[in-house]
Structures are given as C-alpha cells and as structure tokens.
Short mmCIF file of C-alpha atoms in Angstrom, two decimals:
data_model
loop_
_atom_site.label_atom_id
_atom_site.label_comp_id
_atom_site.label_asym_id
_atom_site.label_seq_id
_atom_site.Cartn_x
_atom_site.Cartn_y
_atom_site.Cartn_z
CA UNK Q 20 -49.73 -21.49 -10.85
CA UNK Q 21 -45.71 -21.28 -11.25
CA UNK Q 22 -44.91 -22.08 -14.89
CA UNK Q 23 -42.89 -25.23 -13.48
CA UNK Q 24 -44.56 -28.56 -12.85
CA UNK Q 25 -43.99 -30.26 -9.40
CA UNK Q 26 -41.07 -32.94 -10.05
CA UNK Q 27 -43.57 -34.96 -7.17
CA UNK Q 28 -45.86 -35.68 -10.20
CA UNK Q 29 -43.36 -37.28 -11.71
CA UNK Q 30 -41.40 -38.77 -8.91
CA UNK Q 31 -43.08 -38.60 -5.31
CA UNK Q 32 -39.57 -38.88 -3.76
CA UNK Q 33 -38.23 -35.10 -4.47
CA UNK Q 34 -39.90 -32.02 -3.49
CA UNK Q 35 -38.44 -29.52 -6.08
CA UNK Q 36 -39.65 -27.75 -9.06
CA UNK Q 37 -38.85 -28.40 -12.43
CA UNK Q 38 -40.09 -27.95 -16.23
CA UNK Q 39 -42.11 -31.04 -17.56
CA UNK Q 40 -40.22 -33.27 -19.93
CA UNK Q 41 -41.99 -35.70 -22.66
CA UNK Q 42 -41.19 -38.42 -21.98
CA UNK Q 43 -39.64 -37.68 -18.37
CA UNK Q 44 -36.47 -39.64 -18.14
CA UNK Q 45 -34.13 -40.81 -15.16
CA UNK Q 46 -30.23 -40.79 -15.24
CA UNK Q 47 -28.96 -44.15 -13.49
CA UNK Q 48 -25.67 -43.87 -11.72
CA UNK Q 49 -24.56 -47.56 -11.67
CA UNK Q 50 -22.62 -48.96 -8.56
CA UNK Q 51 -18.79 -48.51 -9.03
CA UNK Q 52 -18.06 -52.27 -9.28
CA UNK Q 53 -16.21 -52.48 -12.60
CA UNK Q 54 -15.75 -56.09 -12.56
CA UNK Q 55 -19.21 -56.69 -12.52
CA UNK Q 56 -19.93 -53.97 -15.02
CA UNK Q 57 -21.08 -56.13 -17.70
CA UNK Q 58 -23.73 -57.90 -15.11
CA UNK Q 59 -24.84 -54.71 -13.81
CA UNK Q 60 -25.62 -53.44 -17.10
CA UNK Q 61 -27.74 -56.65 -18.14
CA UNK Q 62 -29.41 -56.34 -15.01
CA UNK Q 63 -30.50 -52.54 -15.70
CA UNK Q 64 -31.02 -53.76 -19.43
CA UNK Q 65 -33.62 -56.37 -18.55
CA UNK Q 66 -35.13 -55.18 -15.25
CA UNK Q 67 -35.45 -51.13 -16.19
CA UNK Q 68 -35.42 -51.29 -20.18
CA UNK Q 69 -32.33 -48.73 -19.76
CA UNK Q 70 -30.00 -47.92 -22.17
CA UNK Q 71 -26.16 -46.96 -21.74
CA UNK Q 72 -24.80 -43.30 -21.98
CA UNK Q 73 -21.70 -43.77 -20.65
CA UNK Q 74 -19.38 -45.97 -18.45
CA UNK Q 75 -21.32 -46.49 -15.37
CA UNK Q 76 -24.40 -44.07 -16.63
CA UNK Q 77 -27.61 -45.27 -18.02
CA UNK Q 78 -30.85 -43.77 -18.85
CA UNK Q 79 -34.58 -45.11 -18.48
CA UNK Q 80 -37.94 -43.90 -18.48
CA UNK Q 81 -39.11 -42.45 -15.02
CA UNK Q 82 -42.07 -44.61 -14.89
CA UNK Q 83 -39.34 -47.55 -14.23
CA UNK Q 84 -38.24 -46.11 -10.75
CA UNK Q 85 -40.01 -48.66 -8.84
CA UNK Q 86 -38.08 -51.51 -11.14
CA UNK Q 87 -34.72 -49.60 -9.95
CA UNK Q 88 -35.22 -49.75 -5.94
CA UNK Q 89 -34.42 -53.36 -5.67
CA UNK Q 90 -31.56 -53.77 -8.33
CA UNK Q 91 -27.81 -54.20 -7.36
CA UNK Q 92 -26.73 -51.89 -10.41
CA UNK Q 93 -28.70 -48.84 -9.44
CA UNK Q 94 -26.73 -46.51 -6.69
CA UNK Q 95 -28.56 -43.39 -7.85
CA UNK Q 96 -31.47 -42.23 -9.76
CA UNK Q 97 -31.58 -38.77 -10.90
CA UNK Q 98 -34.46 -36.70 -12.68
CA UNK Q 99 -32.01 -34.53 -15.07
CA UNK Q 100 -32.68 -30.92 -15.42
CA UNK Q 101 -29.71 -29.16 -17.11
CA UNK Q 102 -26.43 -30.10 -18.69
CA UNK Q 103 -23.41 -28.77 -20.39
CA UNK Q 104 -19.77 -29.29 -21.42
CA UNK Q 105 -17.45 -30.78 -18.62
CA UNK Q 106 -15.20 -28.09 -19.97
CA UNK Q 107 -17.97 -25.40 -19.31
CA UNK Q 108 -19.23 -24.88 -15.60
CA UNK Q 109 -20.52 -21.72 -16.46
CA UNK Q 110 -22.59 -22.84 -19.20
CA UNK Q 111 -24.14 -25.24 -16.43
CA UNK Q 112 -24.79 -22.25 -13.99
CA UNK Q 113 -26.43 -20.61 -16.80
CA UNK Q 114 -28.58 -23.60 -18.05
CA UNK Q 115 -29.59 -23.95 -14.24
CA UNK Q 116 -30.44 -20.27 -14.17
CA UNK Q 117 -32.44 -20.50 -17.15
CA UNK Q 118 -34.92 -23.29 -15.48
CA UNK Q 119 -36.23 -20.62 -12.87
CA UNK Q 120 -35.86 -23.50 -9.85
CA UNK Q 121 -37.64 -23.14 -6.84
CA UNK Q 122 -37.13 -25.64 -3.66
CA UNK Q 123 -39.84 -26.12 -1.62
CA UNK Q 124 -37.66 -27.67 1.34
CA UNK Q 125 -34.04 -27.24 2.39
CA UNK Q 126 -31.68 -28.64 -0.40
CA UNK Q 127 -28.10 -29.38 -1.06
CA UNK Q 128 -26.04 -29.77 -4.27
CA UNK Q 129 -23.46 -32.65 -4.20
CA UNK Q 130 -20.74 -33.56 -6.65
CA UNK Q 131 -20.72 -37.22 -8.33
CA UNK Q 132 -17.93 -38.06 -10.54
CA UNK Q 133 -18.63 -40.66 -12.67
CA UNK Q 134 -16.40 -44.14 -12.53
CA UNK Q 135 -14.89 -43.11 -15.91
CA UNK Q 136 -14.03 -39.54 -14.76
CA UNK Q 137 -12.36 -40.81 -11.45
CA UNK Q 138 -10.39 -43.81 -13.26
CA UNK Q 139 -9.32 -41.67 -16.50
CA UNK Q 140 -8.74 -38.62 -14.73
CA UNK Q 141 -9.82 -36.43 -17.45
CA UNK Q 142 -10.28 -33.12 -15.74
CA UNK Q 143 -7.26 -31.91 -13.99
CA UNK Q 144 -8.14 -30.44 -10.46
CA UNK Q 145 -6.93 -26.90 -11.78
CA UNK Q 146 -9.45 -26.35 -14.48
CA UNK Q 147 -12.50 -25.79 -12.04
CA UNK Q 148 -13.30 -26.64 -8.42
CA UNK Q 149 -16.81 -28.10 -7.28
CA UNK Q 150 -16.82 -25.35 -4.37
CA UNK Q 151 -17.10 -22.73 -6.94
CA UNK Q 152 -19.53 -24.11 -9.35
CA UNK Q 153 -21.69 -25.25 -6.35
CA UNK Q 154 -21.96 -21.58 -5.30
CA UNK Q 155 -22.79 -20.78 -8.53
CA UNK Q 156 -25.64 -23.23 -8.72
CA UNK Q 157 -26.85 -22.25 -5.34
CA UNK Q 158 -27.56 -18.82 -6.37
CA UNK Q 159 -29.97 -20.03 -8.94
CA UNK Q 160 -32.13 -21.78 -6.66
CA UNK Q 161 -35.05 -19.73 -4.98
CA UNK Q 162 -37.32 -20.63 -2.12
CA UNK Q 163 -36.46 -22.59 0.74
CA UNK Q 164 -32.75 -21.99 1.90
CA UNK Q 165 -29.85 -24.55 1.52
CA UNK Q 166 -29.40 -27.12 4.28
CA UNK Q 167 -26.55 -26.39 6.74
CA UNK Q 168 -24.12 -29.02 7.03
CA UNK Q 169 -24.33 -30.50 3.66
CA UNK Q 170 -25.96 -33.81 2.54
CA UNK Q 171 -24.96 -35.65 5.97
CA UNK Q 172 -27.29 -33.23 8.03
CA UNK Q 173 -29.69 -32.32 5.44
CA UNK Q 174 -32.63 -34.65 7.12
CA UNK Q 175 -34.88 -37.22 4.74
CA UNK Q 176 -37.28 -34.35 3.62
CA UNK Q 177 -34.33 -32.26 2.00
CA UNK Q 178 -34.20 -32.10 -1.63
CA UNK Q 179 -30.90 -33.31 -2.99
CA UNK Q 180 -29.34 -31.80 -6.03
CA UNK Q 181 -26.48 -33.27 -7.99
CA UNK Q 182 -23.70 -32.52 -10.37
CA UNK Q 183 -22.95 -35.89 -12.49
CA UNK Q 184 -19.44 -35.15 -14.06
CA UNK Q 185 -18.60 -37.52 -16.96
CA UNK Q 186 -16.06 -37.78 -19.56
CA UNK Q 187 -17.81 -35.10 -21.83
CA UNK Q 188 -20.83 -33.74 -19.80
CA UNK Q 189 -21.91 -31.95 -16.67
CA UNK Q 190 -25.57 -32.94 -15.91
CA UNK Q 191 -27.29 -31.46 -13.03
CA UNK Q 192 -30.43 -32.84 -11.59
CA UNK Q 193 -32.31 -34.07 -8.50
CA UNK Q 194 -31.97 -37.26 -6.61
CA UNK Q 195 -34.96 -39.51 -6.94
CA UNK Q 196 -33.76 -42.47 -5.67
CA UNK Q 197 -30.43 -43.60 -3.68
CA UNK Q 198 -29.73 -47.63 -2.96
CA UNK Q 199 -29.54 -48.10 0.87
CA UNK Q 200 -28.24 -51.72 1.44
CA UNK Q 201 -26.69 -52.98 4.17
CA UNK Q 202 -25.09 -56.37 3.40
CA UNK Q 203 -22.73 -56.73 6.54
CA UNK Q 204 -25.14 -58.92 8.55
CA UNK Q 205 -25.34 -61.62 5.75
CA UNK Q 206 -21.56 -61.23 5.43
CA UNK Q 207 -21.42 -62.42 9.18
CA UNK Q 208 -24.11 -65.22 8.70
CA UNK Q 209 -23.68 -68.14 10.69
CA UNK Q 210 -22.56 -70.43 8.14
CA UNK Q 211 -20.69 -69.38 4.92
CA UNK Q 212 -17.71 -71.19 2.53
CA UNK Q 213 -15.12 -70.20 0.30
CA UNK Q 214 -17.70 -70.23 -2.82
CA UNK Q 215 -20.30 -67.79 -1.52
CA UNK Q 216 -21.55 -65.38 -3.93
CA UNK Q 217 -21.38 -61.72 -3.20
CA UNK Q 218 -24.71 -60.52 -2.41
CA UNK Q 219 -24.47 -57.95 -4.91
CA UNK Q 220 -24.09 -60.54 -7.77
CA UNK Q 221 -27.02 -63.02 -6.27
CA UNK Q 222 -29.15 -60.32 -6.28
CA UNK Q 223 -28.48 -59.33 -9.99
CA UNK Q 224 -29.08 -62.63 -10.96
CA UNK Q 225 -32.20 -63.10 -9.21
CA UNK Q 226 -33.38 -59.91 -10.48
CA UNK Q 227 -32.42 -60.70 -14.32
CA UNK Q 228 -34.00 -64.29 -13.95
CA UNK Q 229 -37.44 -62.89 -12.33
CA UNK Q 230 -37.53 -60.03 -14.69
CA UNK Q 231 -37.36 -62.18 -17.84
CA UNK Q 232 -40.65 -63.26 -17.55
CA UNK Q 233 -43.95 -60.90 -18.07
CA UNK Q 234 -45.48 -60.63 -15.62
CA UNK Q 235 -42.61 -61.09 -13.39
CA UNK Q 236 -41.74 -64.35 -11.84
CA UNK Q 237 -43.27 -64.90 -8.30
CA UNK Q 238 -41.35 -67.94 -7.28
CA UNK Q 239 -37.81 -68.98 -7.53
CA UNK Q 240 -35.52 -72.25 -7.33
CA UNK Q 241 -31.86 -72.76 -6.78
CA UNK Q 242 -30.80 -76.64 -7.30
CA UNK Q 243 -27.31 -75.65 -5.78
CA UNK Q 244 -28.07 -73.15 -3.17
CA UNK Q 245 -24.88 -73.46 -0.73
CA UNK Q 246 -25.33 -71.33 1.73
CA UNK Q 247 -28.37 -69.65 0.51
CA UNK Q 248 -27.13 -66.30 -0.62
CA UNK Q 249 -29.30 -66.53 -3.97
CA UNK Q 250 -32.36 -67.39 -1.81
CA UNK Q 251 -31.99 -64.56 0.56
CA UNK Q 252 -32.03 -62.05 -2.40
CA UNK Q 253 -35.14 -63.43 -3.89
CA UNK Q 254 -36.93 -63.72 -0.43
CA UNK Q 255 -35.97 -60.04 0.05
CA UNK Q 256 -37.35 -59.34 -3.21
CA UNK Q 257 -40.71 -61.08 -2.37
CA UNK Q 258 -40.42 -64.48 -4.21
CA UNK Q 259 -41.01 -67.52 -2.99
CA UNK Q 260 -37.72 -68.94 -2.69
CA UNK Q 261 -36.98 -72.66 -2.45
CA UNK Q 262 -33.27 -74.20 -2.89
CA UNK Q 263 -31.47 -77.61 -2.64
CA UNK Q 264 -28.13 -79.19 -2.26
CA UNK Q 265 -26.21 -82.11 -2.20
CA UNK Q 266 -24.25 -81.03 0.87
CA UNK Q 267 -25.96 -82.14 3.95
CA UNK Q 268 -23.88 -79.39 6.23
CA UNK Q 269 -24.74 -76.64 3.42
CA UNK Q 270 -28.61 -77.37 3.70
CA UNK Q 271 -28.34 -77.18 7.74
CA UNK Q 272 -26.31 -73.87 7.33
CA UNK Q 273 -28.21 -72.23 4.68
CA UNK Q 274 -31.46 -73.09 6.93
CA UNK Q 275 -29.92 -71.30 10.02
CA UNK Q 276 -28.73 -68.43 7.57
CA UNK Q 277 -32.20 -67.97 6.34
CA UNK Q 278 -34.12 -68.27 9.42
CA UNK Q 279 -35.36 -64.76 8.93
CA UNK Q 280 -36.47 -65.35 5.60
CA UNK Q 281 -39.51 -67.13 3.78
CA UNK Q 282 -37.29 -69.71 2.06
CA UNK Q 283 -37.12 -73.63 1.92
CA UNK Q 284 -33.93 -75.58 1.78
CA UNK Q 285 -33.92 -79.41 1.16
CA UNK Q 286 -30.70 -81.88 0.39
CA UNK Q 287 -30.83 -83.35 -3.07
CA UNK Q 288 -27.98 -83.99 -5.86
CA UNK Q 289 -28.76 -81.74 -8.98
CA UNK Q 290 -26.70 -84.17 -10.98
CA UNK Q 291 -29.42 -86.93 -10.41
CA UNK Q 292 -32.88 -86.47 -12.11
CA UNK Q 293 -35.59 -84.89 -9.73
CA UNK Q 294 -39.16 -83.97 -10.03
CA UNK Q 295 -40.49 -80.64 -11.11
CA UNK Q 296 -40.14 -77.64 -8.73
CA UNK Q 297 -42.90 -75.55 -9.93
CA UNK Q 298 -41.16 -72.37 -9.73
CA UNK Q 299 -41.45 -69.63 -12.11
CA UNK Q 300 -37.65 -68.88 -12.91
CA UNK Q 301 -34.18 -70.66 -11.40
CA UNK Q 302 -30.67 -69.20 -10.76
CA UNK Q 303 -27.91 -71.71 -10.92
CA UNK Q 304 -24.26 -71.32 -9.90
CA UNK Q 305 -22.80 -75.04 -10.57
CA UNK Q 306 -20.41 -76.51 -8.26
CA UNK Q 307 -18.06 -78.43 -9.80
CA UNK Q 308 -14.90 -77.03 -11.44
CA UNK Q 309 -12.85 -74.15 -9.76
CA UNK Q 310 -14.59 -74.02 -6.61
CA UNK Q 311 -14.98 -77.98 -6.14
CA UNK Q 312 -13.03 -80.63 -7.80
CA UNK Q 313 -14.85 -82.85 -9.22
CA UNK Q 314 -16.60 -84.04 -12.52
CA UNK Q 315 -17.07 -81.09 -15.01
CA UNK Q 316 -19.85 -83.36 -16.59
CA UNK Q 317 -21.91 -83.05 -13.26
CA UNK Q 318 -22.44 -79.45 -14.48
CA UNK Q 319 -24.18 -80.52 -17.73
CA UNK Q 320 -26.15 -83.01 -15.75
CA UNK Q 321 -27.67 -80.57 -13.42
CA UNK Q 322 -28.33 -78.02 -16.37
CA UNK Q 323 -30.31 -80.88 -18.27
CA UNK Q 324 -32.01 -82.00 -14.86
CA UNK Q 325 -33.09 -78.65 -14.21
CA UNK Q 326 -34.59 -77.97 -17.87
CA UNK Q 327 -36.65 -81.36 -17.28
CA UNK Q 328 -37.54 -80.22 -14.25
CA UNK Q 329 -38.82 -76.95 -15.19
CA UNK Q 330 -41.75 -75.79 -17.29
CA UNK Q 331 -41.23 -75.01 -20.91
CA UNK Q 332 -40.35 -71.02 -21.23
CA UNK Q 333 -38.89 -70.69 -17.68
CA UNK Q 334 -35.98 -68.20 -17.21
CA UNK Q 335 -32.59 -69.44 -15.76
CA UNK Q 336 -29.78 -67.25 -14.68
CA UNK Q 337 -26.80 -69.19 -15.12
CA UNK Q 338 -23.29 -68.20 -13.44
CA UNK Q 339 -20.58 -70.53 -15.07
CA UNK Q 340 -16.95 -70.85 -15.64
CA UNK Q 341 -17.30 -73.40 -18.56
CA UNK Q 342 -17.32 -72.26 -22.04
CA UNK Q 343 -20.69 -73.41 -23.90
CA UNK Q 344 -21.95 -72.38 -27.34
CA UNK Q 345 -25.75 -71.75 -28.20
CA UNK Q 346 -25.75 -75.21 -29.76
CA UNK Q 347 -24.41 -76.89 -26.61
CA UNK Q 348 -27.39 -75.28 -24.47
CA UNK Q 349 -29.82 -76.14 -27.07
CA UNK Q 350 -28.52 -79.76 -26.40
CA UNK Q 351 -29.05 -79.28 -22.60
CA UNK Q 352 -32.73 -77.88 -23.28
CA UNK Q 353 -32.13 -74.24 -23.26
CA UNK Q 354 -32.51 -71.34 -25.47
CA UNK Q 355 -29.68 -68.26 -25.02
CA UNK Q 356 -31.35 -64.90 -24.31
CA UNK Q 357 -28.66 -62.91 -23.07
CA UNK Q 358 -25.08 -63.52 -22.02
CA UNK Q 359 -22.49 -61.45 -20.38
CA UNK Q 360 -18.52 -61.84 -18.95
CA UNK Q 361 -17.64 -61.24 -15.30
CA UNK Q 362 -13.94 -60.34 -15.09
CA UNK Q 363 -11.30 -62.19 -13.43
CA UNK Q 364 -10.46 -61.13 -9.70
CA UNK Q 365 -9.52 -62.53 -6.21
CA UNK Q 366 -11.86 -64.78 -4.55
CA UNK Q 367 -12.36 -63.95 -0.71
CA UNK Q 368 -14.67 -65.07 1.85
CA UNK Q 369 -18.34 -64.23 1.46
CA UNK Q 370 -17.06 -62.37 -1.84
CA UNK Q 371 -16.48 -63.76 -5.38
CA UNK Q 372 -16.90 -67.70 -5.91
CA UNK Q 373 -14.29 -67.62 -8.64
CA UNK Q 374 -11.05 -66.21 -9.47
CA UNK Q 375 -10.91 -66.53 -13.18
CA UNK Q 376 -13.48 -65.12 -15.34
CA UNK Q 377 -17.02 -66.17 -15.60
CA UNK Q 378 -19.66 -65.85 -17.58
CA UNK Q 379 -23.64 -65.14 -17.13
CA UNK Q 380 -26.12 -66.58 -19.28
CA UNK Q 381 -29.51 -65.86 -19.46
CA UNK Q 382 -31.44 -68.91 -20.69
CA UNK Q 383 -34.82 -69.96 -21.44
CA UNK Q 384 -36.19 -73.53 -21.10
CA UNK Q 385 -37.47 -75.16 -24.39
#
C-alpha cells in the first residue's frame, strides 16, 4: 500500500491521499465579518474547542468536524498538509512535493487570503502571484488530472486543495467542509421589524447556549422571540424550540415565519413572572433600550424571571446593551461563564438589532 494514509479515514468528505498526523488537526477559516469576530471566536471555542492562530484562523481536532457544520463562524475547514513562510512560495511548493501527494479524483487548487492579509495588505502583489504558485503546486500532485474550469466547474466529487495566505504563513491543505447557507429566504420572511437579529448572530447564540451543556441541549426557550430568528436557528439545528413575546403582532408574525419549522410561539410578557418552561438552554435578546424605548429595569425583570423559571445549571446566551458586572448577574440569579463584545455598526432591516456596541454574556442559572 502507498506510504500515504487516506484522508478519508480521517475526514470522509475528501478523497486525496495524505500523510497521517497525530493528532490530526483542522484549520478553520472564520466568516469574514469583523464586527462579530469576537462572537464567532467564542462560538468556535465553546462548540468546537478551537484555539485561535491568527485573525480569522482557528485550529481544532479533526474529530470536531461534525461540530463545525452548523456554526456561523466556520466558512472553511481545511485539513493542513504543508506550510511555509509567506515570503517563500517556493518553499511551500517544495514542502508539498515532499508529501508525494496522489489525488484519487479531479482536483483544484484555490487561493484563500485570510482577513488579516486582505485588510492590512501585508504582501505587495509584485512579490508573487498565485497563478505561478498554483502551477508549481499542480506539478507536485499525481494521480487524477486537475478539474478543467476551476472550482466552479469541478463538480461535487472533486478534491479541493487550498492555499491559506496569512500574515506570516502560507498553509496548504484540502477542504474538509465548506459552509453552504442561504439566509435569503429568511430575510424575505412575511413578518420582520427593525430589531430583528442577523441570522448569523442568532445561530451563534443558539449554538453557544446549546453546547454549554454536556451533552448538548436538546431544547431551547426564548422569552423575547420577536420575529423568531433564534427559534428558526434552534429548529434548524434540531432543537425543540419554543418562544414567547409580549407583542401579539410579533407572535402572529413569528408563527407565520416559522410555519415550516418545528417551533412553538405564544404571547407572554417576560417582565412578569412566568412558569417553568422546561427547556435545557435559553437565548435572550432583551427588548428595552435602544430598540424599543421603555423601562431599562424591565430587562432586569426579564432576566430574573427567566432564572426563576429555569432549572439550575441552565445556560443562557444573552445579547445585551446594558453594562452589568458579575455581581449584578449574581443578584439576578446567574453565574457568568463567558463574555465578549460586539462592535458598533449600522442597524439595517433584517441585520443588526443595535447600532451601538453590544455584549454577549453566556450565563448559567444558579
């Protein structure tokens, strides 16, 4: 048998032959959304036990591949094969040549500049061009021929190699997973309002809340569900989803939006005490403040009521615009597990529900 081990033994989604690694790793290229960078990093940390290597680049064990499939953070998951200095493309070609790669299916080599490279412009275009680098890499791959027409015409059975260009390092590997999401239909849902969450943010909040449990939560409750974006994310993940809102119009609209999903919506004012909901995790995007003028104290009442109606240990992912200390959360019935900031940005229909900075706090009911 060839000295190379089949990558499909590690990652069933690719058909090239690669040398074994111990333990096998995956490189995760995060979504290029710098405003949510900290939230996406938290999602990778909690859900995939990933560590950060560079801006928008993380690493995790290959056995976490399934955990990456539903994450907002993950744009690409790459099985690394070789690397070299960003100033030494010839060194990358030599390193790939030493692997004795053999592709079992038609293949492509694609260029993925990382966000830090794009924003900082570390490499001048005259240093080297990807066309020349890809030709050198192609000469190191035997077996099946390259796919004509590139990645767009390669077909589902093709092997995809990529070159990840970071600030300091060129990394060569094969694609193990690529996110394929279309939120266009949800953004065109029958009912929406200016405070609706970005679907990517909703997915991240749901994933973090669910994966803070061991085993992960199987059900979710949102006491301020609005148009149902978090409930849609929960149902799409396979959770039993339920939500409430004090606004009868929002409840009716969310019910229409979620007609194709397994989710329950009912009318209830979260600032008033409510009975136990029975869900294993919660997501909360409080209404009062920037989005809706009203009593800021109502948000504290919602938090306190949610803690009282939840079993001890229930994780709650909170997207909030009010500064609170750990002591303030303790008085409301929570311990703080994680926290990160979301930076200011323009509020658009179907996008962000806040124009100023916001904070994500991952809480645990006491």
